[in-house]
mmCIF file of C-alpha atoms in Angstrom:
data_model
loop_
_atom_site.group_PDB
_atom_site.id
_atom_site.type_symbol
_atom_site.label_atom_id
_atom_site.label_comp_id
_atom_site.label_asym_id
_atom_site.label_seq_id
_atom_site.Cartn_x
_atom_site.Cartn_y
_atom_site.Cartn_z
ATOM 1 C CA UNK A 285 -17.928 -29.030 7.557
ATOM 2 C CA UNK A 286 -18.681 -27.385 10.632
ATOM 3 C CA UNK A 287 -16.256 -29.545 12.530
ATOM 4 C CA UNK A 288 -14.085 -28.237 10.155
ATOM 5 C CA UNK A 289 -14.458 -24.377 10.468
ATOM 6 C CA UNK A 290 -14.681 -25.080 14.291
ATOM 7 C CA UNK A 291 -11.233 -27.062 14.027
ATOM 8 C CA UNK A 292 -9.831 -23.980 11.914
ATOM 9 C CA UNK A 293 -10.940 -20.753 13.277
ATOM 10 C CA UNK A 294 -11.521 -21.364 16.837
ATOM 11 C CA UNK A 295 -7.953 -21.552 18.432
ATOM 12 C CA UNK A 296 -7.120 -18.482 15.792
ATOM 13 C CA UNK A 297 -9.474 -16.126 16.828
ATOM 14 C CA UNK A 298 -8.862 -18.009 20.767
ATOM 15 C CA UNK A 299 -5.065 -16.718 20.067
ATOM 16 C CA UNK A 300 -6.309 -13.237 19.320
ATOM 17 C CA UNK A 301 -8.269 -12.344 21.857
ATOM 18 C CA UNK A 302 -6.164 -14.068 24.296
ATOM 19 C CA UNK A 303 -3.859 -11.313 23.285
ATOM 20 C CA UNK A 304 -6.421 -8.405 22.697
ATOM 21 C CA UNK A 305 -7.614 -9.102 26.868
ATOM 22 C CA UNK A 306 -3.804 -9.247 27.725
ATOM 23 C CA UNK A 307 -3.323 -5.842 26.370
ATOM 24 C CA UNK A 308 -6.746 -4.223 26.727
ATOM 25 C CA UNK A 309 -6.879 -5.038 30.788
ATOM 26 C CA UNK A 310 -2.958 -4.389 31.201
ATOM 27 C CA UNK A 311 -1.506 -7.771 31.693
ATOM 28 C CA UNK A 312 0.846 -6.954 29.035
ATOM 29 C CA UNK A 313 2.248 -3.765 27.470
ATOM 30 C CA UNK A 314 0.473 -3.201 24.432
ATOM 31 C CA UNK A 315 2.400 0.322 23.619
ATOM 32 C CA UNK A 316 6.013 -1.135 23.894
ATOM 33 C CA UNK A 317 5.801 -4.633 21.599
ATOM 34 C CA UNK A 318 9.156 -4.218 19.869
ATOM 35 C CA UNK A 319 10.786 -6.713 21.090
ATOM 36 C CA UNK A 320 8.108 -9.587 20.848
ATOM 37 C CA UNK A 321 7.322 -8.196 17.173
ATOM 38 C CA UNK A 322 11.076 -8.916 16.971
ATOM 39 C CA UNK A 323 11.006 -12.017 17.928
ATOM 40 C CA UNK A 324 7.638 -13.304 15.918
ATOM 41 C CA UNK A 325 8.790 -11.393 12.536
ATOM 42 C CA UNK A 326 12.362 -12.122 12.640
ATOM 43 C CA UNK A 327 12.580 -15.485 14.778
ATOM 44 C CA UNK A 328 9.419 -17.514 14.915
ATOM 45 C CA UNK A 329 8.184 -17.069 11.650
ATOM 46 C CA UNK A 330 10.951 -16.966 9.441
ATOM 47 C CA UNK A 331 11.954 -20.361 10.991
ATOM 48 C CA UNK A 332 8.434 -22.032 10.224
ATOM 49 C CA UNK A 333 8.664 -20.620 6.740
ATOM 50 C CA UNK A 334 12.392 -21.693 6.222
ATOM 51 C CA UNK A 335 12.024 -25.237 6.934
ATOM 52 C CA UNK A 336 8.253 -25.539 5.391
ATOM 53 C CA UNK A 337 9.911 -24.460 1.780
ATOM 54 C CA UNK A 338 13.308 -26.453 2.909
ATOM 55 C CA UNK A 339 11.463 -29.412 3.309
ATOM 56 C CA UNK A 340 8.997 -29.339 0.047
ATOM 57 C CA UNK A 341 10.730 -30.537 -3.118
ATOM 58 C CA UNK A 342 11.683 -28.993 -6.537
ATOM 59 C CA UNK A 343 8.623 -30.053 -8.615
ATOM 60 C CA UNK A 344 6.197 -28.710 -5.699
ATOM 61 C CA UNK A 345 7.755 -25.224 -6.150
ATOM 62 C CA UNK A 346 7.256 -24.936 -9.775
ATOM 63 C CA UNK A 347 3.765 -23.985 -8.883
ATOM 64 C CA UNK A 348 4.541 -21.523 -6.768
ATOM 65 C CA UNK A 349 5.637 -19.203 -9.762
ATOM 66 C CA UNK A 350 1.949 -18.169 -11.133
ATOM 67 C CA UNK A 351 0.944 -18.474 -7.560
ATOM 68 C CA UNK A 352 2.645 -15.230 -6.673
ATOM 69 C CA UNK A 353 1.968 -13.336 -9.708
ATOM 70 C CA UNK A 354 -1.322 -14.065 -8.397
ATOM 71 C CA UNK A 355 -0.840 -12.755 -5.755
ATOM 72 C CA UNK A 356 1.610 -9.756 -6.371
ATOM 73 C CA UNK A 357 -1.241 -8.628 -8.576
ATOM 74 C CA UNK A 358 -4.062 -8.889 -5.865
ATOM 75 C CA UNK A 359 -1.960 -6.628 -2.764
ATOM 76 C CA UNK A 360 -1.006 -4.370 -5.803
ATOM 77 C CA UNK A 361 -4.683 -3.733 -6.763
ATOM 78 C CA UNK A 362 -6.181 -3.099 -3.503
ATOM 79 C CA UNK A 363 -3.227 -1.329 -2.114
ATOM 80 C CA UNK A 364 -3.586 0.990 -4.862
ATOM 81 C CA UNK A 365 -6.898 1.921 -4.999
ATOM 82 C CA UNK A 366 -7.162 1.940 -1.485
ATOM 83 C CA UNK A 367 -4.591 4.662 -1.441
ATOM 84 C CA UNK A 368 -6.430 6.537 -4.438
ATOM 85 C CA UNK A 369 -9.251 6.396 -2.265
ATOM 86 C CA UNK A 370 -8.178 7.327 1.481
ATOM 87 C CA UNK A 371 -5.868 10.290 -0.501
ATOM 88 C CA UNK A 372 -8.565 12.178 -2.696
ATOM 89 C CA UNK A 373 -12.066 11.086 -0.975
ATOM 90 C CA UNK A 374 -11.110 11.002 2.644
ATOM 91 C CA UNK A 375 -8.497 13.626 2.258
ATOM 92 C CA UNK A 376 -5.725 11.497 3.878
ATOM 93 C CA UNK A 377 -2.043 12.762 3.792
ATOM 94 C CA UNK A 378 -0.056 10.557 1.667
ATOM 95 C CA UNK A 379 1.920 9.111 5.043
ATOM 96 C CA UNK A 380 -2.008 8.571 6.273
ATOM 97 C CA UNK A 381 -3.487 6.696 2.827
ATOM 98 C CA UNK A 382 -0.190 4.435 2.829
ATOM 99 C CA UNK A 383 -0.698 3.205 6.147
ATOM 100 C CA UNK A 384 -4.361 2.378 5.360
ATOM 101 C CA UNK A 385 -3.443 1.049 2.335
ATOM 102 C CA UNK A 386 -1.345 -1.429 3.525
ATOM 103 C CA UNK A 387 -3.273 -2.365 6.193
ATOM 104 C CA UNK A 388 -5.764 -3.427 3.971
ATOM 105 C CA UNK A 389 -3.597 -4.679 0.732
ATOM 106 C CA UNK A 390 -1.633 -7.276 2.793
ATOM 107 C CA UNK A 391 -3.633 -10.212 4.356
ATOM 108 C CA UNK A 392 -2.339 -11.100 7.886
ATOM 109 C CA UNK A 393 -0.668 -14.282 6.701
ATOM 110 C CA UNK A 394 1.661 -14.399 9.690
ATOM 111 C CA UNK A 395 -0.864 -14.735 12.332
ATOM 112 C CA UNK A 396 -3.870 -16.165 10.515
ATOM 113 C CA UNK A 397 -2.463 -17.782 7.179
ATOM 114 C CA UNK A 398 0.219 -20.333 8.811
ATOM 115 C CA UNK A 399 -2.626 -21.862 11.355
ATOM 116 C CA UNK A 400 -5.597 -21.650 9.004
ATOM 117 C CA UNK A 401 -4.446 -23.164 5.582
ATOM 118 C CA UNK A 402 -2.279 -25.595 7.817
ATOM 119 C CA UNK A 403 -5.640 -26.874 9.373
ATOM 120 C CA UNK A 404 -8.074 -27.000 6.609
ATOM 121 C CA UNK A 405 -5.731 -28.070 3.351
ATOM 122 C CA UNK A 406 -2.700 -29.584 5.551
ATOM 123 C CA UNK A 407 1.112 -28.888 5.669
ATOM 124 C CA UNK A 408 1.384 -28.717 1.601
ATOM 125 C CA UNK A 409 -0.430 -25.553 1.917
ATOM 126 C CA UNK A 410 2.432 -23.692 4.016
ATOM 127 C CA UNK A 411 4.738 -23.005 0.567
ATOM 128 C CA UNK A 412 2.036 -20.389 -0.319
ATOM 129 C CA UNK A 413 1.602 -19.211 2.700
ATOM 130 C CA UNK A 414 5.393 -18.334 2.741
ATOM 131 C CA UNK A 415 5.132 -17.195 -0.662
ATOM 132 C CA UNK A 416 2.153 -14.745 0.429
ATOM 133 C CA UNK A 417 4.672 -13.106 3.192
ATOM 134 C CA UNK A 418 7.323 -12.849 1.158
ATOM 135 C CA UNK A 419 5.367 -11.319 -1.746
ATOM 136 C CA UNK A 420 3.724 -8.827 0.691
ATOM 137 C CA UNK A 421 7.222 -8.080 2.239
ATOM 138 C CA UNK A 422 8.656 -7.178 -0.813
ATOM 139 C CA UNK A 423 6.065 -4.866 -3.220
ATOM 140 C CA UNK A 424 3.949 -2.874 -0.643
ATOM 141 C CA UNK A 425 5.599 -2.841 2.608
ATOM 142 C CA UNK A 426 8.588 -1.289 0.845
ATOM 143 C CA UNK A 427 6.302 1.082 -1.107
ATOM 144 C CA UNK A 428 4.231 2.025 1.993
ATOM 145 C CA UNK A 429 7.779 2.794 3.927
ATOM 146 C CA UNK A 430 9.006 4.873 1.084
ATOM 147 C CA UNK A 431 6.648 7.022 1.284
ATOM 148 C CA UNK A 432 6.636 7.485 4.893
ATOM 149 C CA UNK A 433 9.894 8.246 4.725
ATOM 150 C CA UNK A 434 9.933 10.645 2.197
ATOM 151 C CA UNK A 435 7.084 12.514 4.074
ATOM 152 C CA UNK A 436 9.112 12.351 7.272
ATOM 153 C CA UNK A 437 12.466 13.703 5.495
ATOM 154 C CA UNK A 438 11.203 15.829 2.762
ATOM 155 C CA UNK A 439 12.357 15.528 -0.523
ATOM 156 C CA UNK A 440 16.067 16.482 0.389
ATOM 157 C CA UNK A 441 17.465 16.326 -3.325
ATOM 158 C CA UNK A 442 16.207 12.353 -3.607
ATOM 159 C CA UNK A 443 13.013 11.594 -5.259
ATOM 160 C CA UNK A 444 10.644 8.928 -4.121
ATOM 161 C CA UNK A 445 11.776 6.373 -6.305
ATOM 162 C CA UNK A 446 14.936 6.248 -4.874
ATOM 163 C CA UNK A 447 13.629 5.831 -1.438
ATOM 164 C CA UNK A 448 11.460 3.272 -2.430
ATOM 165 C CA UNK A 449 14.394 1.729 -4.414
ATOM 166 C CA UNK A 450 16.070 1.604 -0.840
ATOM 167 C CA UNK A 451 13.250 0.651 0.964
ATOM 168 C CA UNK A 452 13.403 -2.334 -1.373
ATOM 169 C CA UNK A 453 16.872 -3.292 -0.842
ATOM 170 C CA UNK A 454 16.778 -2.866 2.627
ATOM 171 C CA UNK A 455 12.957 -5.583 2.743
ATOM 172 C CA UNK A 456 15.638 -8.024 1.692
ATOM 173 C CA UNK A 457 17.795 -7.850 4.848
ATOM 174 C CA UNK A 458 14.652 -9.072 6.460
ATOM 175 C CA UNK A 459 14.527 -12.714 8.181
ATOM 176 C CA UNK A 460 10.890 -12.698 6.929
ATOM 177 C CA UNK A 461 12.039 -11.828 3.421
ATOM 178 C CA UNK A 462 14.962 -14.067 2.583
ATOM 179 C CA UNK A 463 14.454 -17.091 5.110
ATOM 180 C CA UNK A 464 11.599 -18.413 2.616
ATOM 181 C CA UNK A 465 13.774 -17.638 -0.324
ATOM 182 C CA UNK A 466 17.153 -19.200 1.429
ATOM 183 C CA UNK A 467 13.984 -21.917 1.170
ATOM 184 C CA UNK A 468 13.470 -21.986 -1.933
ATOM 185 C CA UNK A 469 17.535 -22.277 -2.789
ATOM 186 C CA UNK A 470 17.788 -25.293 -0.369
ATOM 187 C CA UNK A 471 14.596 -27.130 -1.960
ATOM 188 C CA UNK A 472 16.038 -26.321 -5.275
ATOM 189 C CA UNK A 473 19.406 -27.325 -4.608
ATOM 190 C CA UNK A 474 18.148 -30.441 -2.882
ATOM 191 C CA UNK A 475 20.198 -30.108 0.127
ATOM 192 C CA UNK A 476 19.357 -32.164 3.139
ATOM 193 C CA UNK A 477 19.405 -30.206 6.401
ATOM 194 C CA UNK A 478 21.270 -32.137 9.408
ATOM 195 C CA UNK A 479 18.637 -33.664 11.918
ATOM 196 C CA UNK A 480 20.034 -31.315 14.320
ATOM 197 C CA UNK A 481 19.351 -28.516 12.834
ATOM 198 C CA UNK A 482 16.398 -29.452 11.015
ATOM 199 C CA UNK A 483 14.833 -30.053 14.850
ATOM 200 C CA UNK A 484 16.496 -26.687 15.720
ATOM 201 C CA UNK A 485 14.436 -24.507 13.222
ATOM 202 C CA UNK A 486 11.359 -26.856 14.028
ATOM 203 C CA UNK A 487 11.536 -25.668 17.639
ATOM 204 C CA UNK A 488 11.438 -21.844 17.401
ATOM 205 C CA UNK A 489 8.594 -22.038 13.871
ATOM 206 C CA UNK A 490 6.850 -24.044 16.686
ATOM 207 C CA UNK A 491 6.219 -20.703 18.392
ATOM 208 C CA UNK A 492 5.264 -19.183 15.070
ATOM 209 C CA UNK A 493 1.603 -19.494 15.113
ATOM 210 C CA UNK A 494 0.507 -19.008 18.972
ATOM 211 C CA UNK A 495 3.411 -15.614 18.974
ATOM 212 C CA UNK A 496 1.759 -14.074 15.903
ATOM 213 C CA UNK A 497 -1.598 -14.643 17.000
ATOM 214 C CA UNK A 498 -1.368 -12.986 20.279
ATOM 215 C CA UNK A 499 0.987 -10.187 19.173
ATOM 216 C CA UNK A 500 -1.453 -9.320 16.807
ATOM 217 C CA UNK A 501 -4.650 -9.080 19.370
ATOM 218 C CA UNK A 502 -2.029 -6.754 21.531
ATOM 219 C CA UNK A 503 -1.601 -4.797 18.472
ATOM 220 C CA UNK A 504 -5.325 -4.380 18.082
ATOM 221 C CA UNK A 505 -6.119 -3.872 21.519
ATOM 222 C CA UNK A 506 -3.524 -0.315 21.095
ATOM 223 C CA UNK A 507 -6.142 0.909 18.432
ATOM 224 C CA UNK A 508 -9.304 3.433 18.429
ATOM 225 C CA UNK A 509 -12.189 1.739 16.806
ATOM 226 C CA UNK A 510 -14.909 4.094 15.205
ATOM 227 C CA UNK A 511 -17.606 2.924 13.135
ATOM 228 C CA UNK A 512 -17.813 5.292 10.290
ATOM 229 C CA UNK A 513 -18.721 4.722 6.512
ATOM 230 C CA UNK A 514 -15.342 5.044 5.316
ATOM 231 C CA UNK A 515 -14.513 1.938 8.368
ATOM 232 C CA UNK A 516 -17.401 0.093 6.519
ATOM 233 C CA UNK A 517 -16.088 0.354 2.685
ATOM 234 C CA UNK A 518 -12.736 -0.310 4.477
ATOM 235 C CA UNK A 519 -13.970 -3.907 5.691
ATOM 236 C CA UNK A 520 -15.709 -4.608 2.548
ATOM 237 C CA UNK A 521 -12.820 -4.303 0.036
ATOM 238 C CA UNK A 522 -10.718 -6.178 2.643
ATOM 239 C CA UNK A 523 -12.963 -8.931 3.290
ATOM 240 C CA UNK A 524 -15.189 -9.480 -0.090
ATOM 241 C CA UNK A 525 -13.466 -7.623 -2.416
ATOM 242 C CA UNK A 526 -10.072 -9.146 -2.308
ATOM 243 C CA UNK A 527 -10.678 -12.785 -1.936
ATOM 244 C CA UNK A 528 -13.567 -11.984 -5.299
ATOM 245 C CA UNK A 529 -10.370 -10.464 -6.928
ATOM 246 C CA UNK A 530 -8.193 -13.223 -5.887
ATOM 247 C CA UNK A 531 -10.540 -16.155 -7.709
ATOM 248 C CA UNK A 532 -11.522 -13.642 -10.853
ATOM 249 C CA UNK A 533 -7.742 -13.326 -11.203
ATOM 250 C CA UNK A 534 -6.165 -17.583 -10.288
ATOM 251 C CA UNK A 535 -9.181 -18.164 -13.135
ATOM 252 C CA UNK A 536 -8.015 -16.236 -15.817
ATOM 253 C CA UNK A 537 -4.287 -17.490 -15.703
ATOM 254 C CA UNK A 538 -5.895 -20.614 -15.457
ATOM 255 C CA UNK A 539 -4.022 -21.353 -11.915
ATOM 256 C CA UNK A 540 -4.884 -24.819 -10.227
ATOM 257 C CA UNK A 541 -7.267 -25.851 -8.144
ATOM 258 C CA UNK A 542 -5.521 -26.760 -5.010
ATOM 259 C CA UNK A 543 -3.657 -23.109 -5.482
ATOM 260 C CA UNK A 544 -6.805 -20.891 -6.509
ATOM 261 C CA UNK A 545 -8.010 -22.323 -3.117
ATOM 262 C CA UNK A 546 -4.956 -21.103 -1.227
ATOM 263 C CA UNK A 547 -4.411 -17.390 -2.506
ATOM 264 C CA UNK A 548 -8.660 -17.245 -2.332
ATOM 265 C CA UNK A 549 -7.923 -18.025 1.469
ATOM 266 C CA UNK A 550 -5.161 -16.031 1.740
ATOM 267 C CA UNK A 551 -6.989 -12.953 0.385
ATOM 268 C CA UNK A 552 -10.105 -13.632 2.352
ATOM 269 C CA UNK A 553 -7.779 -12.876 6.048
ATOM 270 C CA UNK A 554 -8.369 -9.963 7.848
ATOM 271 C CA UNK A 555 -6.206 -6.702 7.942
ATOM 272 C CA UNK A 556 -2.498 -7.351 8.503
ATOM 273 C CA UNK A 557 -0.714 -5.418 11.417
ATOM 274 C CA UNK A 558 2.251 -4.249 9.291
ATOM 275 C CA UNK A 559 0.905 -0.979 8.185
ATOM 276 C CA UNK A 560 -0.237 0.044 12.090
ATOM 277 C CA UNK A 561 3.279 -0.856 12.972
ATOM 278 C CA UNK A 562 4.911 0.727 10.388
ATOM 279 C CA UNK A 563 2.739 3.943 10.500
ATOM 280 C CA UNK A 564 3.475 4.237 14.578
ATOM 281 C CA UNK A 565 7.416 4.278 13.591
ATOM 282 C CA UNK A 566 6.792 7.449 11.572
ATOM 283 C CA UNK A 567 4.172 9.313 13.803
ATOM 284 C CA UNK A 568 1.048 8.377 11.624
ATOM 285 C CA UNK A 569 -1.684 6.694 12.826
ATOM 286 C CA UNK A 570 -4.499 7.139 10.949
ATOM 287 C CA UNK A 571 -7.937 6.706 13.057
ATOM 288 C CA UNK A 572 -9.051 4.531 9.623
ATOM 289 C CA UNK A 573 -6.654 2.184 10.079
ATOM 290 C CA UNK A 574 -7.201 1.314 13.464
ATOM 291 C CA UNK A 575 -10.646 0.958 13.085
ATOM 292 C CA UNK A 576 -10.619 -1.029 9.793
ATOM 293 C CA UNK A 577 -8.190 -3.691 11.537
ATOM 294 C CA UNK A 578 -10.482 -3.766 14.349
ATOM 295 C CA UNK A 579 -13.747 -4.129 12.239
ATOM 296 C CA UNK A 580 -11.799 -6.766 9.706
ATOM 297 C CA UNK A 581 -11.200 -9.439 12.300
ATOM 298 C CA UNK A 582 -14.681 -9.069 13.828
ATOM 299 C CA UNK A 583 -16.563 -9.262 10.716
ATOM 300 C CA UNK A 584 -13.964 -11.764 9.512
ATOM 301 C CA UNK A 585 -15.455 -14.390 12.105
ATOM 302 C CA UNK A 586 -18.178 -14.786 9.582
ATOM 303 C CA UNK A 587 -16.290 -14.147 6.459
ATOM 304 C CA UNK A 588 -13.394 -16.343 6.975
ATOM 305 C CA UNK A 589 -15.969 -19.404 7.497
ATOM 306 C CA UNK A 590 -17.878 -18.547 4.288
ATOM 307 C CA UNK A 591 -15.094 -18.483 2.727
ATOM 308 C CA UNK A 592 -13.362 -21.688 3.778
ATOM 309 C CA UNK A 593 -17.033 -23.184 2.507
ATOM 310 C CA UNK A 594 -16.757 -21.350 -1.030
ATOM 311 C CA UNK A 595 -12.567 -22.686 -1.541
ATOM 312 C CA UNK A 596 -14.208 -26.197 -0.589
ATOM 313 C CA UNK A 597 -16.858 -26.110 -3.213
ATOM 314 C CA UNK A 598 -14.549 -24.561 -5.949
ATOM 315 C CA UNK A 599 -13.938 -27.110 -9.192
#
């Protein structure tokens, strides 16, 4: 087992603060990352999940169904009480409390999900993982950039729903979004892709993993870190609460093994970077936030690898 954890979590955390040193001592721009969060969220990525689905036939994906209810439910839960909490105990705008919420509602399954599951339960694993990205991409990123945008523009005659409507629409123009669903319609089709361009995709999701890993210790190193109480409850729902949630929730649709191990794993990652991002675009930056994605991925050393021992043990 420990060769195990060592096998999984060293080059992921190696990857992250390869990129946290790179931006922390100035050997690359950690303020201007546009372009290489470009190229990870709309290139690398999309690739690896594209031709992981592509390649995983029709009777694998039936699974995948109760698998994202599962998880749909999960980001949904935290994001929302997250944002009731951040919004009427911390006294957070609403702008602030989405950006917190959605930092700690959606895993970081683009950096840490494709290397970990892919090392501990193997290549089968990397449907979910795509599943977990597109699930995130398409209920709470749209609902956190709704609301910054309505807090940006005002109300102007349209009512939130309507942005968030948009916001919606416009998550499906997103590589991230339909490359694992165009996916899904190959797999189900059962279309063959030409070696050519089967090796084609295979080359740029190659850079998926290492890209993700580093962008996010870049975005990281950009953040204040304060330890507060509110940064401690922060961790704890991220870390314990949502992978507890995640189990409580795969048990009572009575969801398989093999899958109540993935979305367990999924739920147990640190902090994703989208909210940060997201909340920089719109000129909030909540000092929670920052310090919350900090503190998840340092306590998540030790999480992650109880975790990985608790999916292991499970049936």
């Amino acid at each position: 087992m420990s060769r195990v954890l060592a096998d999984a979590l060293v080059p992921i955390f190696f990857g992250l603060l390869l990129g946290y040193v790179a931006g922390l001592r100035g050997m690359m721009d950690n303020q201007n990352i546009k372009t290489l969060i470009t190229f990870v969220m709309s290139v690398a990525v999309p690739s690896s999940l594209f031709l992981a689905i592509a390649r995983t036939p029709r009777s694998a994906l039936r699974e995948q169904a109760s698998t994202a209810l599962v998880l749909t439910i999960v980001y949904v839960i935290l994001y929302a009480v997250s944002f009731y909490w951040t919004h009427s105990r911390q006294g957070l705008s609403l702008s602030d409390s989405s950006v917190v919420a959605l930092t700690l509602g959606f895993p970081n399954s683009a950096a840490v999900g494709l290397p970990l599951l892919a090392s501990v339960f193997g290549p089968r694993a990397m449907v979910t993982v795509a599943t977990s990205l597109a699930i995130g991409s398409i209920t709470v990123s749209p609902i956190t950039l709704a609301i910054l945008e309505g807090s940006r523009r005002g109300s102007g005659g349209v009512s939130r729903g309507t942005h968030m409507g948009i916001s919606l629409v416009r998550s499906f123009k997103k590589p991230i979004v339909y490359a694992p669903l165009l996916g899904i319609a190959f797999s189900c089709v059962g279309l063959n892709l030409p070696s050519y361009i089967d090796r084609s995709f295979a080359v740029m999701g190659s850079a998926a993993d290492g890209s993700a890993l580093l962008l996010t210790g870049l975005v990281v190193s950009a953040q204040r870190f304060e330890i507060r109480g509110g940064t401690l409850l922060a961790v704890f729902l991220k870390n314990a609460i949502q992978p507890v949630l995640a189990i409580g929730i795969a048990m009572l649709i009575h969801l398989s093994i093999n899958q109540m191990r993935y979305v367990t794993l999924i739920s147990a990652m640190p902090s994703g970077f989208f909210g940060v991002v997201f909340g920089r675009d719109f000129d909030s930056s909540p000092g929670l936030a920052s310090s919350s994605l900090i503190a998840s991925y340092v306590v998540g050393v030790g999480t992650l690898a109880a975790w990985i021992v608790i999916v292991n043990h499970l049936g």
